[in-house]
mmCIF file of C-alpha atoms in Angstrom:
data_model
loop_
_atom_site.group_PDB
_atom_site.id
_atom_site.type_symbol
_atom_site.label_atom_id
_atom_site.label_comp_id
_atom_site.label_asym_id
_atom_site.label_seq_id
_atom_site.Cartn_x
_atom_site.Cartn_y
_atom_site.Cartn_z
ATOM 1 C CA MET A 1 -115.364 -27.102 31.643
ATOM 2 C CA THR A 2 -113.181 -28.131 34.574
ATOM 3 C CA ASP A 3 -114.409 -31.181 36.481
ATOM 4 C CA PRO A 4 -114.389 -30.298 40.242
ATOM 5 C CA LEU A 5 -113.618 -33.877 41.290
ATOM 6 C CA ALA A 6 -110.732 -34.171 38.842
ATOM 7 C CA ALA A 7 -109.322 -30.852 40.003
ATOM 8 C CA SER A 8 -109.587 -32.006 43.631
ATOM 9 C CA ILE A 9 -107.740 -35.231 42.809
ATOM 10 C CA ILE A 10 -104.899 -33.287 41.186
ATOM 11 C CA ASP A 11 -104.699 -30.989 44.211
ATOM 12 C CA LEU A 12 -104.574 -33.980 46.542
ATOM 13 C CA ALA A 13 -102.095 -35.915 44.419
ATOM 14 C CA LEU A 14 -99.573 -33.182 44.012
ATOM 15 C CA GLY A 15 -100.155 -31.011 47.060
ATOM 16 C CA LEU A 16 -99.843 -27.948 44.837
ATOM 17 C CA GLU A 17 -101.829 -24.871 44.035
ATOM 18 C CA LEU A 18 -103.780 -25.505 40.842
ATOM 19 C CA GLY A 19 -104.547 -22.807 38.299
ATOM 20 C CA ALA A 20 -104.425 -21.972 34.596
ATOM 21 C CA SER A 21 -101.262 -21.318 32.609
ATOM 22 C CA ASP A 22 -103.257 -18.692 30.708
ATOM 23 C CA PRO A 23 -105.766 -17.010 33.104
ATOM 24 C CA ALA A 24 -107.627 -15.458 30.189
ATOM 25 C CA ALA A 25 -108.229 -18.789 28.461
ATOM 26 C CA GLY A 26 -108.516 -20.897 31.621
ATOM 27 C CA ASN A 27 -107.565 -24.516 32.071
ATOM 28 C CA ARG A 28 -109.496 -27.565 30.859
ATOM 29 C CA CYS A 29 -110.059 -30.992 32.363
ATOM 30 C CA PHE A 30 -111.901 -34.060 31.028
ATOM 31 C CA VAL A 31 -112.675 -37.372 32.763
ATOM 32 C CA GLU A 32 -113.890 -40.550 31.078
ATOM 33 C CA GLY A 33 -115.107 -43.745 32.799
ATOM 34 C CA LEU A 34 -115.153 -42.377 36.368
ATOM 35 C CA ALA A 35 -115.998 -44.880 39.139
ATOM 36 C CA LEU A 36 -115.773 -44.960 42.963
ATOM 37 C CA SER A 37 -115.594 -47.968 45.266
ATOM 38 C CA SER A 38 -114.876 -48.667 48.946
ATOM 39 C CA GLY A 39 -112.151 -51.058 50.002
ATOM 40 C CA GLN A 40 -110.660 -52.357 53.236
ATOM 41 C CA ASP A 41 -109.579 -50.097 56.104
ATOM 42 C CA GLY A 42 -111.834 -47.317 54.876
ATOM 43 C CA VAL A 43 -109.874 -46.797 51.654
ATOM 44 C CA VAL A 44 -111.859 -45.272 48.785
ATOM 45 C CA GLU A 45 -110.707 -45.967 45.241
ATOM 46 C CA VAL A 46 -111.354 -43.444 42.484
ATOM 47 C CA ARG A 47 -110.896 -44.914 39.022
ATOM 48 C CA ALA A 48 -110.854 -43.205 35.650
ATOM 49 C CA LYS A 49 -110.413 -44.784 32.252
ATOM 50 C CA LYS A 50 -108.902 -41.515 31.071
ATOM 51 C CA LEU A 51 -108.189 -38.158 32.680
ATOM 52 C CA GLU A 52 -107.069 -35.402 30.343
ATOM 53 C CA ALA A 53 -106.153 -31.834 31.241
ATOM 54 C CA ALA A 54 -104.706 -28.845 29.388
ATOM 55 C CA ALA A 55 -103.295 -25.397 30.143
ATOM 56 C CA LEU A 56 -102.552 -26.125 33.802
ATOM 57 C CA ARG A 57 -100.307 -24.210 36.174
ATOM 58 C CA LEU A 58 -99.134 -25.907 39.360
ATOM 59 C CA ALA A 59 -97.171 -24.076 42.035
ATOM 60 C CA MET A 60 -95.512 -24.868 45.336
ATOM 61 C CA GLY A 61 -93.723 -21.969 46.961
ATOM 62 C CA PRO A 62 -91.052 -20.672 44.531
ATOM 63 C CA LEU A 63 -91.458 -23.645 42.164
ATOM 64 C CA ALA A 64 -93.931 -23.421 39.281
ATOM 65 C CA MET A 65 -94.894 -25.800 36.486
ATOM 66 C CA ASP A 66 -96.837 -25.020 33.313
ATOM 67 C CA LEU A 67 -98.326 -28.010 31.541
ATOM 68 C CA GLY A 68 -99.666 -27.767 27.997
ATOM 69 C CA ARG A 69 -101.422 -31.145 27.988
ATOM 70 C CA ILE A 70 -101.508 -34.338 30.041
ATOM 71 C CA ALA A 71 -103.470 -37.551 29.456
ATOM 72 C CA VAL A 72 -103.605 -40.202 32.194
ATOM 73 C CA HIS A 73 -104.789 -43.650 31.116
ATOM 74 C CA GLY A 74 -106.093 -46.280 33.548
ATOM 75 C CA MET A 75 -105.812 -44.131 36.669
ATOM 76 C CA VAL A 76 -106.506 -45.432 40.174
ATOM 77 C CA ALA A 77 -106.376 -43.025 43.138
ATOM 78 C CA ARG A 78 -106.639 -44.312 46.723
ATOM 79 C CA LEU A 79 -108.106 -42.001 49.363
ATOM 80 C CA ARG A 80 -107.986 -42.647 53.115
ATOM 81 C CA THR A 81 -109.740 -40.887 55.988
ATOM 82 C CA GLU A 82 -107.297 -39.712 58.646
ATOM 83 C CA ALA A 83 -108.221 -37.550 61.625
ATOM 84 C CA GLY A 84 -111.598 -36.816 60.061
ATOM 85 C CA ALA A 85 -110.125 -35.606 56.762
ATOM 86 C CA MET A 86 -109.897 -37.319 53.387
ATOM 87 C CA ARG A 87 -106.249 -37.717 52.356
ATOM 88 C CA LEU A 88 -104.583 -39.170 49.326
ATOM 89 C CA ALA A 89 -102.729 -42.451 49.922
ATOM 90 C CA GLY A 90 -101.483 -43.018 46.385
ATOM 91 C CA VAL A 91 -102.101 -42.840 42.646
ATOM 92 C CA GLU A 92 -101.109 -45.197 39.849
ATOM 93 C CA ALA A 93 -101.790 -45.378 36.135
ATOM 94 C CA ALA A 94 -101.131 -47.591 33.149
ATOM 95 C CA GLU A 95 -99.633 -44.732 31.126
ATOM 96 C CA VAL A 96 -99.225 -40.975 31.138
ATOM 97 C CA GLU A 97 -98.609 -38.797 28.067
ATOM 98 C CA PHE A 98 -97.692 -35.128 28.318
ATOM 99 C CA SER A 99 -96.418 -32.227 26.242
ATOM 100 C CA GLY A 100 -95.424 -28.616 26.822
ATOM 101 C CA LEU A 101 -94.213 -29.131 30.398
ATOM 102 C CA VAL A 102 -92.066 -26.305 31.815
ATOM 103 C CA LEU A 103 -90.781 -26.442 35.402
ATOM 104 C CA HIS A 104 -88.810 -23.516 36.810
ATOM 105 C CA GLY A 105 -87.577 -22.061 40.063
ATOM 106 C CA PRO A 106 -84.519 -21.981 42.354
ATOM 107 C CA LEU A 107 -82.280 -25.036 42.131
ATOM 108 C CA VAL A 108 -82.048 -26.840 45.463
ATOM 109 C CA VAL A 109 -79.254 -29.412 45.278
ATOM 110 C CA PRO A 110 -78.030 -32.064 47.750
ATOM 111 C CA ASP A 111 -75.398 -30.938 50.256
ATOM 112 C CA ALA A 112 -72.555 -32.771 48.515
ATOM 113 C CA ILE A 113 -73.222 -31.040 45.190
ATOM 114 C CA ARG A 114 -73.739 -27.701 46.928
ATOM 115 C CA HIS A 115 -70.374 -27.873 48.648
ATOM 116 C CA VAL A 116 -68.592 -28.819 45.429
ATOM 117 C CA TRP A 117 -70.379 -25.839 43.797
ATOM 118 C CA ASP A 118 -69.193 -23.579 46.635
ATOM 119 C CA ALA A 119 -65.621 -24.749 46.147
ATOM 120 C CA THR A 120 -65.684 -23.982 42.443
ATOM 121 C CA HIS A 121 -67.600 -20.699 42.452
ATOM 122 C CA LYS A 122 -67.220 -18.857 45.756
ATOM 123 C CA PRO A 123 -64.129 -16.821 46.558
ATOM 124 C CA GLY A 124 -61.788 -18.686 48.883
ATOM 125 C CA GLY A 125 -62.490 -22.061 47.309
ATOM 126 C CA ALA A 126 -63.100 -24.192 50.385
ATOM 127 C CA ALA A 127 -66.531 -25.048 51.680
ATOM 128 C CA SER A 128 -67.618 -25.894 55.185
ATOM 129 C CA PRO A 129 -68.408 -29.526 56.000
ATOM 130 C CA ALA A 130 -71.785 -30.762 54.815
ATOM 131 C CA PRO A 131 -74.003 -31.801 57.734
ATOM 132 C CA GLY A 132 -75.133 -35.396 57.296
ATOM 133 C CA ALA A 133 -73.426 -36.139 53.965
ATOM 134 C CA ALA A 134 -75.196 -38.695 51.791
ATOM 135 C CA PRO A 135 -74.025 -42.325 52.100
ATOM 136 C CA ALA A 136 -71.602 -43.580 49.478
ATOM 137 C CA ASP A 137 -74.151 -45.870 47.818
ATOM 138 C CA ALA A 138 -76.409 -42.846 47.157
ATOM 139 C CA TRP A 139 -74.070 -41.848 44.320
ATOM 140 C CA SER A 140 -73.762 -43.928 41.174
ATOM 141 C CA LEU A 141 -72.955 -42.384 37.799
ATOM 142 C CA GLY A 142 -72.789 -45.474 35.601
ATOM 143 C CA PRO A 143 -73.591 -43.597 32.336
ATOM 144 C CA LEU A 144 -70.302 -41.671 32.718
ATOM 145 C CA GLY A 145 -68.381 -44.942 32.414
ATOM 146 C CA GLN A 146 -69.177 -45.134 28.679
ATOM 147 C CA ILE A 147 -69.518 -41.443 27.845
ATOM 148 C CA ASP A 148 -68.140 -40.314 24.456
ATOM 149 C CA GLY A 149 -67.965 -36.907 22.827
ATOM 150 C CA THR A 150 -66.114 -33.625 22.575
ATOM 151 C CA ILE A 151 -66.216 -30.474 24.704
ATOM 152 C CA ARG A 152 -65.134 -27.221 23.052
ATOM 153 C CA SER A 153 -64.633 -23.808 24.605
ATOM 154 C CA GLU A 154 -63.609 -20.384 23.377
ATOM 155 C CA ILE A 155 -61.919 -18.163 25.934
ATOM 156 C CA THR A 156 -61.812 -14.415 25.396
ATOM 157 C CA ASP A 157 -59.113 -13.486 27.847
ATOM 158 C CA ALA A 158 -58.164 -9.844 27.427
ATOM 159 C CA HIS A 159 -57.304 -9.655 31.132
ATOM 160 C CA LEU A 160 -54.735 -12.445 30.843
ATOM 161 C CA LEU A 161 -53.488 -11.343 27.419
ATOM 162 C CA PHE A 162 -54.509 -14.209 25.128
ATOM 163 C CA ASP A 163 -57.585 -15.793 23.571
ATOM 164 C CA ALA A 164 -57.767 -19.570 23.294
ATOM 165 C CA ASP A 165 -59.721 -22.360 21.621
ATOM 166 C CA VAL A 166 -59.825 -25.445 23.836
ATOM 167 C CA THR A 167 -60.876 -28.916 22.631
ATOM 168 C CA VAL A 168 -61.239 -31.830 25.065
ATOM 169 C CA PRO A 169 -62.155 -35.234 23.580
ATOM 170 C CA ILE A 170 -63.886 -37.817 25.787
ATOM 171 C CA ARG A 171 -63.490 -41.471 24.815
ATOM 172 C CA PHE A 172 -65.320 -44.276 26.611
ATOM 173 C CA GLY A 173 -65.518 -42.424 29.906
ATOM 174 C CA GLN A 174 -61.952 -41.122 29.833
ATOM 175 C CA ILE A 175 -60.237 -37.802 29.164
ATOM 176 C CA ASP A 176 -56.667 -38.259 27.923
ATOM 177 C CA PHE A 177 -54.993 -34.878 28.319
ATOM 178 C CA ASN A 178 -52.419 -35.870 25.695
ATOM 179 C CA ASP A 179 -55.267 -35.426 23.171
ATOM 180 C CA ALA A 180 -56.593 -32.135 24.590
ATOM 181 C CA THR A 181 -55.584 -28.995 22.703
ATOM 182 C CA VAL A 182 -55.275 -25.330 23.714
ATOM 183 C CA GLU A 183 -54.761 -23.229 20.565
ATOM 184 C CA HIS A 184 -54.030 -19.496 20.508
ATOM 185 C CA VAL A 185 -51.755 -16.928 18.909
ATOM 186 C CA GLY A 186 -48.145 -18.050 19.185
ATOM 187 C CA PRO A 187 -47.003 -21.464 20.514
ATOM 188 C CA ASP A 188 -49.951 -23.545 21.700
ATOM 189 C CA SER A 189 -50.417 -24.493 25.357
ATOM 190 C CA ARG A 190 -51.010 -27.955 26.843
ATOM 191 C CA MET A 191 -53.466 -29.187 29.467
ATOM 192 C CA GLY A 192 -52.757 -31.847 32.052
ATOM 193 C CA VAL A 193 -53.313 -33.113 35.586
ATOM 194 C CA SER A 194 -50.672 -33.304 38.307
ATOM 195 C CA ARG A 195 -50.929 -34.128 42.001
ATOM 196 C CA MET A 196 -51.610 -30.439 42.604
ATOM 197 C CA GLY A 197 -54.555 -30.199 40.189
ATOM 198 C CA PHE A 198 -55.587 -29.451 36.594
ATOM 199 C CA TYR A 199 -53.197 -27.111 34.811
ATOM 200 C CA VAL A 200 -52.311 -25.353 31.565
ATOM 201 C CA ASP A 201 -48.666 -25.187 30.482
ATOM 202 C CA ALA A 202 -48.313 -21.973 28.473
ATOM 203 C CA PRO A 203 -45.131 -20.457 26.979
ATOM 204 C CA ASN A 204 -44.885 -18.196 30.036
ATOM 205 C CA GLY A 205 -45.206 -21.042 32.560
ATOM 206 C CA ARG A 206 -47.697 -23.315 34.302
ATOM 207 C CA SER A 207 -51.041 -22.050 35.630
ATOM 208 C CA TYR A 208 -53.427 -24.141 37.716
ATOM 209 C CA LEU A 209 -57.145 -24.058 36.937
ATOM 210 C CA TYR A 210 -58.351 -26.357 39.731
ATOM 211 C CA GLN A 211 -56.339 -27.378 42.779
ATOM 212 C CA PHE A 212 -56.715 -30.596 44.782
ATOM 213 C CA ALA A 213 -56.684 -30.607 48.552
ATOM 214 C CA SER A 214 -54.806 -33.909 48.580
ATOM 215 C CA ALA A 215 -53.660 -36.724 46.297
ATOM 216 C CA PRO A 216 -54.169 -39.385 45.119
ATOM 217 C CA LEU A 217 -57.771 -39.090 43.935
ATOM 218 C CA ALA A 218 -60.004 -41.829 42.527
ATOM 219 C CA GLY A 219 -60.049 -41.963 38.736
ATOM 220 C CA VAL A 220 -56.959 -39.776 38.190
ATOM 221 C CA GLU A 221 -53.766 -40.869 36.438
ATOM 222 C CA PHE A 222 -51.260 -38.102 37.064
ATOM 223 C CA GLU A 223 -48.717 -36.712 34.599
ATOM 224 C CA ARG A 224 -45.398 -38.450 34.149
ATOM 225 C CA ARG A 225 -42.017 -36.994 33.242
ATOM 226 C CA GLY A 226 -39.358 -38.491 30.981
ATOM 227 C CA ALA A 227 -35.906 -39.306 32.297
ATOM 228 C CA LEU A 228 -34.989 -38.965 35.970
ATOM 229 C CA LEU A 229 -35.296 -35.325 37.091
ATOM 230 C CA SER A 230 -36.251 -34.328 33.543
ATOM 231 C CA PRO A 231 -38.304 -31.112 33.348
ATOM 232 C CA TRP A 232 -40.175 -32.425 30.271
ATOM 233 C CA VAL A 233 -43.614 -33.990 30.637
ATOM 234 C CA SER A 234 -43.914 -37.219 28.648
ATOM 235 C CA GLU A 235 -47.531 -38.020 29.646
ATOM 236 C CA ARG A 236 -50.077 -35.324 30.508
ATOM 237 C CA GLY A 237 -52.310 -37.599 32.588
ATOM 238 C CA LYS A 238 -55.782 -39.103 32.298
ATOM 239 C CA LEU A 239 -59.148 -38.714 34.007
ATOM 240 C CA LEU A 240 -61.700 -41.520 34.402
ATOM 241 C CA LEU A 241 -64.895 -39.517 34.748
ATOM 242 C CA GLN A 242 -67.140 -41.944 36.630
ATOM 243 C CA PRO A 243 -64.872 -42.741 39.619
ATOM 244 C CA PHE A 244 -63.526 -39.169 39.756
ATOM 245 C CA VAL A 245 -66.917 -37.426 39.852
ATOM 246 C CA GLU A 246 -68.395 -40.033 42.215
ATOM 247 C CA SER A 247 -65.507 -39.602 44.645
ATOM 248 C CA MET A 248 -65.844 -35.813 44.570
ATOM 249 C CA LEU A 249 -69.550 -36.055 45.364
ATOM 250 C CA ARG A 250 -69.148 -38.729 48.048
ATOM 251 C CA GLN A 251 -66.730 -36.551 49.979
ATOM 252 C CA GLY A 252 -69.649 -34.281 50.830
ATOM 253 C CA ARG A 253 -67.327 -31.324 51.358
ATOM 254 C CA SER A 254 -64.259 -29.658 49.869
ATOM 255 C CA GLY A 255 -60.990 -29.515 51.698
ATOM 256 C CA ALA A 256 -59.028 -26.385 52.474
ATOM 257 C CA GLY A 257 -57.267 -25.092 49.390
ATOM 258 C CA GLN A 258 -59.401 -27.108 46.980
ATOM 259 C CA GLY A 259 -61.324 -25.582 44.112
ATOM 260 C CA LEU A 260 -61.021 -23.279 41.128
ATOM 261 C CA THR A 261 -58.175 -20.833 41.257
ATOM 262 C CA GLU A 262 -58.870 -17.106 41.147
ATOM 263 C CA GLN A 263 -57.490 -17.020 37.601
ATOM 264 C CA ALA A 264 -59.935 -19.733 36.512
ATOM 265 C CA ARG A 265 -62.884 -17.891 38.101
ATOM 266 C CA LEU A 266 -62.028 -14.824 36.046
ATOM 267 C CA LEU A 267 -62.041 -16.986 32.912
ATOM 268 C CA LEU A 268 -65.545 -18.410 33.540
ATOM 269 C CA GLY A 269 -67.230 -15.161 32.584
ATOM 270 C CA ARG A 270 -65.236 -15.077 29.320
ATOM 271 C CA THR A 271 -65.609 -18.746 28.381
ATOM 272 C CA ALA A 272 -68.146 -19.889 25.784
ATOM 273 C CA LEU A 273 -68.765 -23.639 25.771
ATOM 274 C CA SER A 274 -70.317 -26.169 23.421
ATOM 275 C CA GLY A 275 -70.292 -29.929 23.295
ATOM 276 C CA ASP A 276 -71.825 -33.100 21.906
ATOM 277 C CA VAL A 277 -71.795 -35.997 24.335
ATOM 278 C CA GLN A 278 -73.279 -39.498 24.223
ATOM 279 C CA LEU A 279 -74.058 -40.949 27.649
ATOM 280 C CA GLY A 280 -73.725 -44.662 28.229
ATOM 281 C CA ASP A 281 -76.257 -47.111 29.628
ATOM 282 C CA GLY A 282 -76.241 -47.808 33.343
ATOM 283 C CA ARG A 283 -77.491 -46.874 36.789
ATOM 284 C CA LEU A 284 -77.773 -43.191 37.627
ATOM 285 C CA ALA A 285 -78.339 -42.460 41.311
ATOM 286 C CA VAL A 286 -78.141 -39.281 43.373
ATOM 287 C CA PRO A 287 -79.724 -38.714 46.787
ATOM 288 C CA GLY A 288 -83.485 -38.963 46.331
ATOM 289 C CA LEU A 289 -83.425 -40.118 42.700
ATOM 290 C CA GLN A 290 -82.332 -43.162 40.749
ATOM 291 C CA ALA A 291 -82.963 -44.611 37.292
ATOM 292 C CA GLU A 292 -81.411 -46.920 34.718
ATOM 293 C CA LEU A 293 -80.486 -45.149 31.467
ATOM 294 C CA GLU A 294 -80.822 -47.247 28.315
ATOM 295 C CA GLY A 295 -80.764 -46.864 24.536
ATOM 296 C CA ARG A 296 -77.127 -45.908 23.854
ATOM 297 C CA SER A 297 -77.012 -48.140 20.764
ATOM 298 C CA GLU A 298 -79.995 -46.212 19.316
ATOM 299 C CA GLY A 299 -78.417 -42.829 20.071
ATOM 300 C CA ARG A 300 -80.687 -42.054 23.031
ATOM 301 C CA ASN A 301 -79.526 -39.974 26.010
ATOM 302 C CA ALA A 302 -77.223 -37.870 23.835
ATOM 303 C CA LEU A 303 -76.480 -34.380 25.169
ATOM 304 C CA LYS A 304 -75.817 -31.040 23.505
ATOM 305 C CA LEU A 305 -74.150 -28.458 25.746
ATOM 306 C CA HIS A 306 -74.147 -24.718 25.119
ATOM 307 C CA SER A 307 -73.151 -21.609 27.006
ATOM 308 C CA LYS A 308 -72.232 -18.101 25.888
ATOM 309 C CA ALA A 309 -70.488 -17.620 29.246
ATOM 310 C CA VAL A 310 -70.073 -20.502 31.686
ATOM 311 C CA GLY A 311 -69.943 -18.098 34.600
ATOM 312 C CA ARG A 312 -73.517 -17.011 33.847
ATOM 313 C CA GLY A 313 -75.117 -20.359 33.058
ATOM 314 C CA LEU A 314 -75.369 -23.423 30.868
ATOM 315 C CA SER A 315 -78.030 -25.133 28.734
ATOM 316 C CA VAL A 316 -78.310 -28.897 28.156
ATOM 317 C CA GLU A 317 -80.474 -30.461 25.445
ATOM 318 C CA MET A 318 -81.422 -34.129 25.216
ATOM 319 C CA ALA A 319 -83.570 -34.970 22.205
ATOM 320 C CA ALA A 320 -84.389 -38.480 23.425
ATOM 321 C CA LEU A 321 -84.245 -39.268 27.140
ATOM 322 C CA SER A 322 -84.782 -42.990 27.760
ATOM 323 C CA ALA A 323 -84.773 -44.581 31.217
ATOM 324 C CA ARG A 324 -86.401 -47.405 33.157
ATOM 325 C CA ASP A 325 -87.015 -48.313 36.797
ATOM 326 C CA ALA A 326 -86.998 -44.690 37.922
ATOM 327 C CA VAL A 327 -87.656 -43.937 41.600
ATOM 328 C CA ALA A 328 -87.762 -40.520 43.267
ATOM 329 C CA THR A 329 -88.404 -39.757 46.945
ATOM 330 C CA TRP A 330 -89.255 -36.358 48.390
ATOM 331 C CA LYS A 331 -90.357 -35.771 51.962
ATOM 332 C CA LYS A 332 -93.243 -38.266 52.468
ATOM 333 C CA ALA A 333 -93.758 -38.991 48.766
ATOM 334 C CA LYS A 334 -92.308 -41.758 46.600
ATOM 335 C CA VAL A 335 -92.744 -41.765 42.814
ATOM 336 C CA ALA A 336 -91.821 -44.790 40.703
ATOM 337 C CA CYS A 337 -92.077 -45.429 36.970
ATOM 338 C CA GLU A 338 -91.253 -48.446 34.817
ATOM 339 C CA ARG A 339 -90.168 -46.426 31.771
ATOM 340 C CA ILE A 340 -89.650 -42.772 30.836
ATOM 341 C CA ALA A 341 -89.257 -41.340 27.346
ATOM 342 C CA ALA A 342 -89.147 -37.620 26.544
ATOM 343 C CA GLY A 343 -87.215 -34.794 24.947
ATOM 344 C CA LEU A 344 -85.824 -32.235 27.375
ATOM 345 C CA GLU A 345 -83.938 -28.976 27.662
ATOM 346 C CA LEU A 346 -82.425 -27.811 30.935
ATOM 347 C CA GLN A 347 -81.162 -24.281 31.535
ATOM 348 C CA LEU A 348 -79.022 -23.539 34.578
ATOM 349 C CA ILE A 349 -78.812 -19.830 35.352
ATOM 350 C CA VAL A 350 -76.316 -18.302 37.782
ATOM 351 C CA ASP A 351 -78.024 -15.592 39.813
ATOM 352 C CA GLY A 352 -75.344 -14.215 42.112
ATOM 353 C CA PRO A 353 -74.617 -16.911 44.738
ATOM 354 C CA ARG A 354 -77.771 -18.833 43.753
ATOM 355 C CA LEU A 355 -78.755 -21.119 40.906
ATOM 356 C CA ARG A 356 -82.047 -21.092 39.025
ATOM 357 C CA PHE A 357 -83.280 -23.634 36.517
ATOM 358 C CA VAL A 358 -85.785 -23.961 33.685
ATOM 359 C CA LEU A 359 -86.639 -27.531 32.657
ATOM 360 C CA GLU A 360 -88.696 -28.093 29.492
ATOM 361 C CA LEU A 361 -90.055 -31.544 28.594
ATOM 362 C CA ALA A 362 -91.620 -32.258 25.212
ATOM 363 C CA ASP A 363 -93.705 -35.225 24.038
ATOM 364 C CA GLY A 364 -93.120 -37.341 27.130
ATOM 365 C CA ARG A 365 -94.472 -40.760 28.029
ATOM 366 C CA LEU A 366 -94.457 -42.541 31.413
ATOM 367 C CA THR A 367 -95.209 -46.260 31.657
ATOM 368 C CA ARG A 368 -96.868 -47.477 34.869
ATOM 369 C CA PRO A 369 -96.152 -44.458 37.064
ATOM 370 C CA ARG A 370 -97.028 -44.722 40.756
ATOM 371 C CA LEU A 371 -97.194 -42.180 43.584
ATOM 372 C CA ASP A 372 -97.247 -43.394 47.217
ATOM 373 C CA LEU A 373 -97.643 -41.101 50.214
ATOM 374 C CA GLN A 374 -96.782 -42.029 53.799
ATOM 375 C CA ARG A 375 -99.546 -41.881 56.334
ATOM 376 C CA THR A 376 -99.644 -38.836 58.573
ATOM 377 C CA SER A 377 -98.176 -39.537 62.001
ATOM 378 C CA ARG A 378 -100.756 -39.623 64.751
ATOM 379 C CA THR A 379 -100.138 -37.676 67.945
ATOM 380 C CA PRO A 380 -100.528 -39.927 71.046
#
């Protein structure tokens, strides 16, 4: 039987519509060791030794979350009376365990990511300036500095007259294009990076996949040629992923002429992708979210990438996510957590000009999570 008080607390805490993931079976909620007390400034504390719920559905607008089971241990919720109404001030707990969590809906990304997406997916390439771009310190991709793995793709390119198997090794945060291979019928092609962008040198000439608006760029070591005025490339160039991706995101917009070429856009729908990648330890920060990834030496935070066609979407699996000191802010809410451990699968789905996502979390555990809500502004 659902406890009305517990259901009210969840509604207050999350500001979401609460229902059952299976309307026929209904949801279930259990509270153990419930206690109420009054504190200073009219704050009421609601304590529970354990709050357990199952088969929940939470929704906010186009976003929806199904939750198989959640158990909150040592919960304290603080309620405050404002303008004659009881409002939630914050919630904290010693530990939270959950399983069967599925969150899905449209993907709303920060302006800087959105404008990079526009440059790489919309015809014309360039994107308009992002209003109020995020400050530089909002972007930190430390785990890319130690990333290792291999990205593989198979391109079925009937339109451009050849199929290709592409292999790109990543070693300690760096792509050395001298080690990348493009194999197909006939003489193989070579990948590289010049001041104009990323290219493929095929027997019939050079084709650019992604063009830069200007050079030099952070984290890029451009190709070098042999003797003076020699047409032969002696070094194909290198890419340091952390400074390159951070600089792209910090720009907040894409310059005129920057982005995927029309030829590369045609290839996205014919490109299958797979990869095994081990992220490094370090600070991960994007606008509104930051955390410290850890556990590289134990094989945690390893990614598996898969896509039947990159132009239609991509799936990412992480068997063992491990992070500490996570903080997320959204509107008037701030969520912090000492440690996070879970298995996850993320699907990104291209739906015309929009992106949708499905995020599945399995067997997760949060240590000392805390939700704080700002007080409602009072009208003079």
